[in-house]
C-alpha cells in the first residue's frame, strides 16, 4: 500500500554540540542511509504519473538497489530476461514487459530453476544501519509496506557482529556439555530426528527505536521500528535436548555460542531453556536463511533478539551466568542512578502504526484504513487502541485472528480523514494487563543519561505517533502522544 | 524413514509416560554421540568471572604493548582512545562518567569483570583476524589494556589465578532487570 511520497527537503534535526565524534558520525550516517532511500523514492515518484494517486506504482526506492541487482544479473538468467536485467530490484529479475500479456506467450514453466523470485515491480528491501564496518551491522525490515504478520524471510531484520558465516550443515555440529550427565554431540541429521514443533513468533532487537528516545529522529517506520520481524519457526524444543543430556542439580544457566567470527555468546537462565526455548532449523517452511543462523539457532520466544544465538555450535550448562561481553558491555541499560540493568530479556508490549506512516502522503481527505502491528514478549496482545486526535480519545482497533502469543498481531481501524492536521498513535495492552507506556513515562523512570544521545539505548517500547499535515504529509511525531 | 520411525517411538513413549504418570524425562532418544574431551576442549573457550575456563598461560603489560600496537591499535587507537572510522571503540577512559550526561562506556569505566575482556578478545578479536592470538598473547594484551586503564600495575602478571582477582572499577555497577518499570496496568 504505497501512497504518494512526500516531497521534502529531507532535513533532519541538528545534532547537539555535546555528542562526541563517534556518536555524531553514527547519527550522520543513519540520516544519510535513510535519506538515500527516500531520495531514490522521490525520484521514482517524479517519473510516475500516479504520483497523487492513492495507490501509485509500488516501486519506491528501485534506484537504491541498482548496485545489488547488477550482481544478480551477472549470473545466468532465464529465457525472456530483459537485456536491461541489471535494473531489477534485489530478489527479482527484470523481464521485458509486453504491451499486452494476452498476445504473447509467457515465460517458461520452471525456467527459474525451480526457485521463484519476486516481481520486478516490487522493490521493498531492508536498509542497513551505517555502522563503520559491514561485518558488524544491522538492517531494518520495511514495515511500511508489510501486510499481515509474517515477514518474508529475505526481509527479516538482521544483526551480525562478525559477518554472516557460510556453514556446510554436513560439517556442522552442536556440542552440549557442562553440568550434565551425558554430554552430547549432534549432527544436523541428529537434530532433525527429534520431535519438532512449528510456531509463529516475533523477534525484536532490543535496540529497536534507539534513535527516538530523546526526540523524533528517523523519518520512516522502517527506521524507527524495523528491528522486529515475525516468521514461522520450526525446530526442536530445547527441553527435549536438556532431557537427553540429564541436567545436574545446581545448574541454573546455559551458555549459547555461535560459530561465526564473533563466536557470539549469551547466557540464558535454565528456566527459559526448559520452558519454551527452541533450537530452530527452518523458517517460513524452508531451511532457515543464513542471515538468520543457518543451519541452527537458539530461539527464546519474546526475548531480545541478541539472545537468539545464531549458527549455534555449543551449549554449556552451568551454575552461574558467564558474563560475556554481550551481557555486560552491551545490551545493558544504564538508568538514573548510574546503575546498569542487566539480563533485561523480555521485550515489553509495543505497537506501531505502519500505515499511514512517516514520509507517506495522503492524497486527499476521505477514507483510510489505519493499520499496524502490535506484539508483547509477555504473551498475547489483548487490545490495541488507536487515537487520531493526539490522545484525547482512543478507539479500539480490530485485531486479525488468530491472535498468537509472542507473535506480531495485525490491527486495523477505519478512518475518515477530514483534511485537518491529525496526530495518530496506537497503544497495545497485553494479556497481563500491561499498557504500552508513553516514551516520556519510560524516560521518567530510566532517565536520559545512559548514552549521550540515545538515553538507555535498549528496550524502548513507548507509544509511537505520526502527524498528518493538512497537505497529507505524514511525519514522525514520537513523544507527541 | 528413520525420522518416521523415531517419531513413532516418542509417541508411544509419551503415551506410556502419561499412563504411568511417570515423568516424561524417563524417556530418552539417545540420538547423537558422546563428544570426546578433546572435541569439547577445542571449542570450550569461555572464561567466567571466577576464573573457570581460563587457560594456562600468562602475560604482562610490557609483553602486551607490541601485540596491541600490531594487532589492535589500527582500530582502537594508539592510546586506546578508539578509532571512529574503523568502528573500534575506546577501551579506556570515562571512569566515573556512567550515568552522567557524558556517559562513556569503556573496559575501564563500565566492564564489571576482567574475565570478560579475556573471553571476548579470545573469541572475537582482532576483528579482522579472530582467533589468531595465543593464550599468552591474549593474557598480555588484556594486561596491557587493564594497565592503560589504571586498573592493574605496570609489573602485574595476568594468568588464570590473577585475572579473576582484578578489581574492576564498575564491578558494583549492575543490577537485575526490574521491569515492568511503568505500571499502567488494566
XYZ file of C-alpha atoms in Angstrom:
667
model
C 0.000 0.000 0.000
C 2.065 2.923 -1.214
C 0.717 6.387 -1.077
C 2.421 9.250 -2.870
C 5.684 10.144 -1.288
C 6.133 13.442 0.393
C 8.468 15.865 -1.330
C 10.621 17.076 1.474
C 13.991 18.659 1.576
C 14.833 15.778 3.836
C 16.132 17.857 6.668
C 16.941 16.210 9.980
C 17.154 17.688 13.448
C 20.505 19.237 14.358
C 22.839 17.045 16.331
C 23.658 18.736 19.629
C 27.140 20.049 20.193
C 27.629 17.850 23.222
C 27.901 14.484 21.458
C 31.320 13.112 20.655
C 32.640 12.376 17.173
C 31.726 8.754 17.354
C 28.067 9.377 18.095
C 27.907 12.231 15.608
C 29.302 10.060 12.832
C 26.816 7.365 13.659
C 23.895 9.735 13.543
C 25.005 11.404 10.348
C 25.480 8.011 8.801
C 21.965 6.985 9.755
C 20.498 10.125 8.267
C 22.419 9.562 5.053
C 21.277 5.971 4.768
C 17.609 6.773 5.251
C 17.912 9.836 3.032
C 19.389 7.738 0.233
C 16.344 5.501 0.249
C 13.940 8.420 0.442
C 15.607 10.386 -2.341
C 15.536 7.393 -4.649
C 11.878 7.048 -3.837
C 11.182 10.706 -4.599
C 12.884 10.429 -7.934
C 10.859 7.360 -8.766
C 7.645 9.126 -7.874
C 8.530 12.107 -10.027
C 8.648 9.868 -13.053
C 5.423 8.203 -12.056
C 2.191 9.641 -13.381
C 0.364 8.168 -10.447
C 2.105 10.486 -8.020
C -1.017 11.899 -6.453
C -2.978 8.698 -6.728
C -3.957 6.650 -3.736
C -2.157 3.531 -4.882
C 0.626 4.502 -7.227
C 3.059 2.099 -8.784
C 4.594 0.468 -5.744
C 8.206 0.692 -6.767
C 9.689 3.288 -4.489
C 13.347 3.033 -3.918
C 14.156 0.967 -7.001
C 17.166 3.043 -7.793
C 18.653 2.443 -4.399
C 19.078 -1.195 -5.280
C 20.644 -0.992 -8.689
C 24.048 -1.954 -7.460
C 22.890 -5.042 -5.639
C 20.854 -6.111 -8.629
C 23.784 -5.804 -11.012
C 25.468 -8.642 -9.188
C 22.403 -10.830 -9.593
C 22.266 -10.059 -13.302
C 25.742 -11.433 -13.800
C 24.542 -14.947 -13.041
C 22.693 -17.000 -15.655
C 19.255 -15.687 -16.413
C 16.114 -17.463 -17.514
C 14.864 -17.001 -21.059
C 12.949 -13.817 -21.556
C 15.074 -11.903 -19.147
C 15.435 -8.367 -20.334
C 18.656 -7.100 -21.843
C 18.408 -4.406 -19.208
C 18.250 -7.014 -16.466
C 20.587 -5.031 -14.303
C 17.660 -2.850 -13.347
C 15.800 -5.450 -11.341
C 15.409 -4.813 -7.618
C 17.105 -7.206 -5.183
C 15.412 -10.586 -5.275
C 13.849 -10.002 -8.711
C 14.788 -10.473 -12.346
C 13.930 -7.842 -14.942
C 11.865 -9.192 -17.837
C 10.646 -7.352 -20.913
C 7.113 -6.148 -20.316
C 4.783 -6.946 -23.222
C 2.200 -4.364 -24.221
C -0.486 -6.997 -23.964
C 0.317 -10.151 -21.993
C -2.621 -11.925 -23.641
C -0.982 -11.675 -27.055
C 2.380 -13.298 -26.345
C 3.403 -16.473 -24.599
C 4.642 -16.034 -21.104
C 7.837 -17.244 -19.521
C 8.631 -20.945 -19.472
C 7.455 -23.025 -16.558
C 10.181 -23.708 -14.039
C 12.659 -21.705 -16.098
C 13.596 -20.032 -12.846
C 15.482 -23.176 -11.871
C 12.711 -24.222 -9.530
C 13.022 -21.404 -7.018
C 10.908 -18.332 -7.588
C 11.807 -14.674 -7.479
C 9.536 -11.775 -6.687
C 8.025 -9.422 -9.230
C 10.396 -6.967 -10.849
C 7.900 -4.287 -9.853
C 8.417 -4.888 -6.151
C 11.462 -3.418 -4.520
C 10.885 -3.279 -0.791
C 14.190 -4.039 0.862
C 15.956 -3.880 4.181
C 18.280 -0.964 4.687
C 21.474 -1.078 6.628
C 22.272 0.964 9.660
C 25.521 2.605 8.552
C 27.963 1.269 11.086
C 31.567 1.711 10.002
C 32.072 -1.906 9.105
C 29.606 -4.094 7.271
C 30.598 -7.146 9.319
C 29.123 -5.700 12.485
C 25.942 -4.009 11.411
C 22.189 -4.298 11.222
C 19.363 -3.959 8.723
C 15.735 -2.917 9.177
C 12.612 -4.644 7.901
C 10.475 -2.448 5.593
C 7.396 -2.340 7.811
C 5.608 0.431 5.893
C 4.688 -1.987 3.119
C 4.205 -5.009 5.343
C 0.994 -6.992 5.086
C -0.377 -9.451 7.605
C 2.041 -10.607 10.266
C 4.673 -12.746 8.540
C 7.920 -11.148 7.449
C 9.263 -12.663 4.224
C 12.474 -14.490 5.121
C 14.529 -12.246 2.851
C 13.219 -9.122 4.591
C 13.749 -10.311 8.165
C 15.862 -7.758 10.032
C 19.465 -8.707 10.714
C 22.137 -8.050 13.307
C 25.573 -9.559 12.848
C 28.718 -8.928 14.865
C 31.226 -10.674 12.626
C 29.505 -11.074 9.287
C 27.374 -13.956 8.011
C 29.276 -17.255 8.112
C 28.929 -19.832 5.365
C 28.363 -23.148 7.100
C 28.068 -26.577 5.494
C 25.363 -28.331 7.508
C 27.056 -31.684 6.908
C 30.096 -30.439 8.765
C 28.227 -28.572 11.463
C 27.610 -29.975 14.898
C 26.222 -28.893 18.231
C 28.030 -29.911 21.407
C 26.047 -29.843 24.660
C 28.185 -30.174 27.780
C 28.887 -28.754 31.242
C 26.720 -29.663 34.238
C 25.046 -32.661 32.669
C 25.345 -36.434 32.936
C 25.606 -37.212 29.223
C 27.434 -34.607 27.158
C 26.306 -34.899 23.547
C 27.420 -34.056 20.071
C 24.673 -33.706 17.494
C 24.965 -33.521 13.750
C 22.226 -31.628 11.930
C 20.784 -35.005 10.939
C 20.627 -35.956 14.605
C 18.857 -32.700 15.499
C 16.252 -33.257 12.809
C 15.398 -36.687 14.185
C 13.906 -35.241 17.353
C 10.189 -34.446 17.549
C 9.676 -30.999 16.073
C 7.339 -28.062 16.534
C 6.441 -25.068 14.331
C 5.417 -21.785 15.896
C 4.912 -18.222 14.754
C 6.905 -15.838 16.874
C 8.314 -12.344 16.577
C 11.944 -11.484 17.215
C 12.711 -7.912 18.160
C 16.169 -6.441 18.649
C 16.293 -4.623 21.989
C 17.874 -1.696 20.120
C 14.712 -1.202 18.056
C 13.860 2.502 18.169
C 17.015 3.620 19.918
C 17.178 6.812 17.821
C 13.829 8.016 19.174
C 14.492 8.119 22.925
C 15.055 11.852 23.200
C 13.298 13.320 20.169
C 11.930 12.212 16.797
C 14.895 11.388 14.609
C 14.460 8.922 11.741
C 11.643 9.574 9.316
C 10.194 6.214 8.319
C 8.662 3.361 10.284
C 11.391 1.173 8.821
C 13.933 3.384 10.565
C 12.082 3.768 13.846
C 10.661 0.237 14.215
C 12.235 -2.018 11.569
C 14.131 -4.237 14.018
C 11.196 -6.548 14.552
C 10.049 -9.405 12.326
C 7.825 -12.461 12.560
C 8.352 -15.881 10.995
C 7.068 -19.370 11.407
C 9.962 -21.168 13.079
C 10.447 -24.919 13.132
C 12.816 -26.877 15.293
C 13.167 -28.963 18.407
C 12.254 -27.873 21.923
C 15.413 -27.180 23.903
C 13.780 -29.038 26.803
C 13.918 -32.189 24.676
C 17.687 -31.826 24.396
C 18.115 -30.993 28.092
C 16.203 -34.125 28.918
C 18.634 -36.117 26.783
C 21.776 -34.808 28.446
C 20.488 -35.026 32.009
C 20.921 -31.646 33.659
C 22.598 -31.867 37.058
C 21.396 -30.373 40.331
C 22.611 -26.852 40.903
C 22.631 -25.940 37.227
C 20.932 -22.606 36.576
C 22.312 -21.113 33.353
C 23.173 -22.228 29.889
C 25.655 -20.598 27.537
C 24.757 -20.496 23.857
C 27.623 -19.960 21.450
C 27.667 -19.302 17.705
C 30.085 -20.481 15.029
C 30.505 -17.036 13.451
C 33.607 -14.834 13.518
C 32.288 -13.130 16.668
C 31.731 -16.547 18.284
C 28.676 -14.784 19.693
C 27.618 -15.828 23.178
C 24.812 -15.208 25.646
C 23.943 -16.786 28.991
C 20.351 -17.949 29.263
C 18.576 -18.854 32.519
C 17.842 -22.569 32.557
C 14.187 -21.866 33.408
C 13.678 -20.295 29.995
C 15.555 -23.148 28.351
C 13.152 -25.658 29.939
C 10.079 -23.528 29.324
C 9.621 -22.572 25.667
C 13.103 -22.232 24.161
C 13.722 -23.932 20.824
C 16.584 -24.881 18.548
C 15.498 -23.709 15.101
C 16.429 -25.064 11.680
C 13.538 -23.909 9.499
C 11.870 -20.583 8.819
C 8.659 -19.980 6.901
C 8.505 -23.507 5.570
C 12.058 -23.918 4.300
C 15.538 -24.112 5.750
C 16.350 -21.061 7.838
C 18.216 -18.310 5.991
C 21.984 -17.931 6.530
C 21.450 -14.405 7.921
C 19.145 -15.920 10.496
C 21.574 -18.557 11.702
C 21.662 -21.424 9.196
C 21.830 -24.234 9.978
C 20.821 -23.883 13.668
C 19.896 -21.099 16.067
C 18.557 -20.708 19.569
C 15.081 -19.240 19.855
C 13.859 -17.634 23.078
C 10.270 -16.533 22.417
C 9.563 -12.948 23.480
C 13.163 -12.214 24.468
C 15.541 -9.677 22.988
C 16.939 -10.729 19.624
C 20.579 -10.873 20.641
C 19.897 -13.853 22.914
C 18.683 -15.974 19.980
C 22.228 -17.128 19.200
C 22.672 -17.932 15.513
C 24.941 -20.537 13.896
C 24.749 -22.456 17.172
C 27.716 -24.737 17.839
C 27.796 -25.139 21.620
C 25.584 -25.147 24.701
C 27.282 -25.240 28.093
C 25.254 -25.831 31.220
C 26.485 -24.038 34.335
C 25.536 -22.806 37.783
C 26.308 -19.147 37.013
C 25.994 -16.739 34.097
C 29.140 -16.422 32.014
C 29.149 -12.607 31.912
C 30.074 -12.370 28.271
C 30.649 -9.037 26.547
C 27.112 -9.036 25.132
C 25.558 -9.163 28.598
C 27.873 -6.648 30.281
C 29.343 -4.086 27.888
C 26.333 -4.336 25.571
C 22.610 -4.991 25.956
C 22.611 -3.421 29.425
C 20.628 -0.258 30.200
C 22.217 2.483 32.294
C 19.429 4.117 34.293
C 19.013 7.126 36.566
C 21.295 6.224 39.447
C 24.151 5.277 37.114
C 23.496 1.583 37.639
C 23.070 -0.650 34.632
C 20.192 -3.086 34.323
C 21.435 -6.466 33.260
C 19.692 -9.503 31.765
C 16.730 -7.436 30.563
C 15.404 -10.214 28.410
C 11.692 -9.601 27.878
C 10.561 -7.347 25.061
C 7.612 -5.494 26.578
C 4.278 -4.743 24.872
C 4.606 -2.447 21.891
C 2.741 -1.355 18.785
C 3.212 0.918 15.799
C 1.023 2.221 13.006
C 2.619 1.112 9.733
C 0.037 2.864 7.533
C -0.070 5.778 7.316
C 3.494 6.267 8.486
C 6.456 8.566 8.060
C 7.150 10.055 4.610
C 3.911 8.883 3.063
C 1.430 11.383 1.709
C -2.314 11.024 1.844
C -3.552 12.419 -1.479
C -6.844 13.811 -0.243
C -9.350 13.727 2.595
C -11.519 10.644 2.720
C -11.475 7.044 3.831
C -8.299 5.351 5.015
C -7.739 2.126 6.888
C -5.188 2.712 9.616
C -3.191 -0.447 10.228
C -0.168 -1.577 12.166
C 1.491 -4.239 14.260
C 1.343 -4.991 17.969
C 3.271 -7.556 19.999
C 4.334 -8.431 23.527
C 7.092 -10.555 24.975
C 4.773 -11.470 27.846
C 2.109 -13.259 25.822
C -0.821 -12.345 23.648
C -1.965 -8.907 22.604
C -5.297 -8.311 24.345
C -6.242 -4.963 22.799
C -4.880 -2.215 20.596
C -6.204 1.317 20.853
C -5.766 4.000 18.238
C -6.090 7.765 18.558
C -6.455 10.190 15.665
C -6.771 13.279 17.854
C -3.450 13.228 19.626
C -4.543 11.040 22.528
C -7.778 12.774 23.593
C -9.871 9.799 22.561
C -8.812 6.220 21.928
C -10.765 3.769 19.811
C -10.448 0.014 19.906
C -8.893 -1.396 16.755
C -9.881 -4.764 15.349
C -7.277 -7.486 15.730
C -6.671 -10.001 12.981
C -7.016 -13.513 14.388
C -5.924 -15.963 15.406
C -4.082 -13.903 17.984
C -0.912 -15.762 18.854
C 1.258 -15.469 21.890
C 4.645 -13.746 21.428
C 3.791 -13.001 17.814
C 3.089 -9.930 15.722
C -0.621 -9.145 15.723
C -2.092 -7.043 12.905
C -4.554 -4.332 13.916
C -6.824 -2.262 11.705
C -9.265 0.574 12.161
C -11.249 2.516 9.564
C -10.796 6.292 9.500
C -12.374 9.190 7.667
C -9.747 11.880 7.362
C -11.395 15.286 7.246
C -8.338 17.008 5.817
C -7.368 18.767 9.046
C -3.972 18.135 10.634
C -4.149 14.973 12.716
C -1.959 13.281 15.294
C -2.292 9.492 15.209
C -0.877 6.833 17.523
C -1.508 3.317 18.778
C -1.070 1.618 22.124
C -1.007 -2.053 22.988
C -2.392 -3.804 26.044
C -1.139 -7.345 26.505
C -2.762 -10.274 28.252
C -1.051 -9.423 31.540
C -2.917 -6.089 31.516
C 0.286 -4.130 30.885
C -0.437 -0.976 28.905
C 2.199 0.283 26.478
C 3.531 3.450 28.122
C 4.468 6.765 26.548
C 8.136 7.397 25.786
C 8.065 10.123 28.452
C 6.857 7.655 31.082
C 9.751 5.332 30.235
C 12.329 8.111 30.319
C 10.900 9.320 33.646
C 11.780 6.013 35.234
C 15.039 5.294 33.420
C 16.493 8.772 32.969
C 18.309 10.027 29.897
C 21.954 9.566 30.792
C 22.715 6.032 29.620
C 24.196 7.404 26.426
C 24.963 10.956 25.275
C 22.322 10.717 22.579
C 20.287 7.547 22.891
C 19.335 7.503 26.600
C 19.244 3.934 27.857
C 19.789 2.666 24.245
C 17.842 -0.576 24.591
C 14.269 -1.637 25.350
C 12.276 1.367 24.141
C 8.642 0.273 23.856
C 6.948 3.661 24.116
C 3.960 4.872 22.102
C 4.818 5.968 18.558
C 2.898 8.812 16.944
C 2.689 10.289 13.448
C 1.363 13.686 12.429
C -0.629 14.145 9.266
C -0.370 17.658 7.872
C -3.182 19.481 6.093
C -1.450 18.550 2.828
C -1.470 14.890 3.815
C 2.216 14.520 4.621
C 2.974 12.047 7.387
C 5.793 12.852 9.808
C 7.487 11.228 12.802
C 5.792 12.638 15.911
C 7.400 10.444 18.561
C 6.869 11.990 22.027
C 3.786 13.957 20.913
C 1.372 11.415 22.400
C 12.392 -43.268 7.056
C 14.472 -43.034 10.143
C 12.630 -39.854 11.054
C 9.238 -41.507 10.941
C 10.484 -44.379 12.951
C 11.784 -42.164 15.706
C 8.601 -40.119 15.855
C 6.577 -43.257 16.371
C 8.808 -44.126 19.241
C 8.301 -40.808 21.010
C 4.558 -41.026 20.584
C 4.492 -44.460 22.156
C 6.969 -43.335 24.763
C 4.998 -40.336 25.908
C 1.788 -42.324 25.995
C 3.413 -44.800 28.323
C 4.767 -41.974 30.411
C 1.352 -40.378 30.582
C -0.469 -43.523 31.593
C 2.089 -44.482 34.173
C 2.222 -40.873 35.390
C 5.989 -41.168 35.176
C 7.927 -38.035 34.358
C 8.410 -37.659 30.618
C 12.088 -37.326 31.409
C 12.265 -41.076 31.815
C 12.230 -41.294 28.024
C 15.365 -40.680 26.037
C 16.040 -40.860 22.312
C 19.793 -41.207 22.672
C 20.477 -39.636 19.298
C 23.913 -38.146 18.713
C 27.254 -39.258 20.047
C 29.323 -38.619 23.129
C 31.914 -35.945 22.343
C 35.476 -36.688 23.377
C 37.186 -34.470 25.946
C 39.370 -33.104 23.124
C 36.374 -32.280 20.961
C 34.841 -30.293 23.804
C 38.109 -28.612 24.802
C 38.669 -27.441 21.245
C 35.639 -25.166 21.272
C 35.124 -24.670 25.030
C 36.715 -21.215 25.039
C 34.671 -19.282 27.563
C 36.114 -17.749 30.714
C 33.935 -16.977 33.732
C 34.313 -14.240 36.385
C 35.531 -16.741 38.988
C 38.270 -17.893 36.621
C 36.685 -21.111 35.435
C 37.621 -21.709 31.827
C 40.739 -19.558 31.845
C 43.511 -21.498 30.076
C 47.139 -21.880 31.165
C 49.499 -19.106 30.111
C 50.333 -15.605 31.247
C 51.297 -12.115 30.105
C 52.276 -8.683 31.367
C 51.517 -5.136 30.180
C 55.030 -4.881 28.775
C 54.542 -8.041 26.736
C 51.168 -6.781 25.536
C 52.455 -3.445 24.272
C 53.686 -4.760 20.921
C 50.774 -7.077 20.421
C 48.432 -4.151 20.926
C 50.425 -1.944 18.560
C 50.483 -4.588 15.843
C 47.053 -6.164 16.183
C 44.718 -3.662 17.798
C 45.882 -0.052 17.541
C 44.718 0.454 13.956
C 41.115 0.122 15.077
C 41.198 1.065 18.772
C 43.803 3.862 18.624
C 47.412 4.167 19.730
C 46.182 5.491 23.066
C 43.194 3.131 23.248
C 41.015 6.148 22.549
C 39.045 4.411 19.780
C 39.044 4.964 16.020
C 35.643 6.043 14.852
C 36.302 5.355 11.187
C 37.298 1.749 11.937
C 34.359 1.124 14.261
C 36.711 0.278 17.122
C 35.546 1.699 20.435
C 37.679 3.412 23.067
C 38.920 0.796 25.522
C 39.921 3.140 28.358
C 38.738 6.441 29.825
C 35.339 7.626 31.005
C 35.798 6.355 34.547
C 33.105 7.856 36.766
C 31.094 9.070 33.768
C 28.472 6.318 33.780
C 25.034 7.822 34.412
C 26.171 11.399 33.757
C 25.279 13.305 30.575
C 28.761 12.417 29.342
C 28.450 8.679 29.887
C 31.364 6.934 28.214
C 31.390 3.154 28.342
C 34.810 1.501 28.088
C 36.524 -1.543 29.549
C 37.873 0.791 32.232
C 34.684 2.663 33.065
C 31.990 0.068 32.526
C 33.073 -3.566 32.381
C 32.370 -5.368 35.664
C 34.689 -8.384 35.165
C 38.218 -8.745 33.812
C 37.363 -12.271 32.670
C 35.040 -10.756 30.077
C 37.970 -8.967 28.450
C 39.959 -12.169 28.099
C 36.915 -14.113 26.957
C 35.913 -11.527 24.373
C 39.356 -10.955 22.876
C 39.849 -14.697 22.703
C 36.658 -15.236 20.744
C 36.328 -12.140 18.609
C 39.494 -10.016 18.352
C 41.399 -8.857 16.427
C 38.233 -8.155 14.477
C 39.877 -8.875 11.120
C 41.739 -11.989 12.361
C 39.596 -13.556 15.072
C 41.073 -16.492 16.906
C 44.629 -15.715 15.793
C 46.228 -14.893 19.154
C 47.807 -17.429 21.515
C 46.635 -17.631 25.112
C 49.828 -15.916 26.276
C 49.213 -13.109 23.819
C 45.619 -12.696 24.990
C 46.739 -12.523 28.643
C 49.378 -9.980 27.632
C 47.126 -7.718 25.595
C 44.453 -7.899 28.323
C 47.129 -6.908 30.860
C 48.129 -4.008 28.613
C 44.550 -2.704 28.341
C 43.917 -3.097 32.087
C 47.187 -1.306 32.819
C 46.374 1.568 30.435
C 43.072 1.858 32.251
C 44.999 2.216 35.532
C 43.334 -0.908 36.857
C 46.499 -3.018 37.317
C 50.136 -2.053 37.851
C 52.963 -1.985 35.283
C 54.518 -5.191 36.573
C 51.343 -7.192 37.244
C 51.220 -10.627 35.631
C 47.883 -11.806 34.254
C 47.106 -15.506 34.342
C 44.280 -17.849 35.314
C 44.839 -17.040 39.014
C 45.351 -13.269 38.916
C 42.898 -12.181 36.228
C 39.734 -13.120 38.188
C 41.045 -11.095 41.164
C 41.361 -7.845 39.201
C 39.236 -5.209 40.891
C 37.215 -3.626 38.102
C 36.116 -0.029 38.834
C 32.469 -0.641 37.874
C 32.122 -4.088 39.453
C 29.117 -2.943 41.509
C 27.505 -1.101 38.635
C 24.971 -3.738 37.571
C 21.507 -4.555 38.874
C 18.902 -7.130 37.839
C 16.157 -6.119 35.401
C 13.290 -4.605 37.439
C 10.804 -4.305 34.581
C 7.896 -3.810 34.238
C 9.001 -0.361 35.326
C 5.973 1.605 34.154
C 2.780 0.461 35.831
C -0.318 1.357 33.834
C -1.983 -1.996 34.367
C -5.609 -2.572 33.483
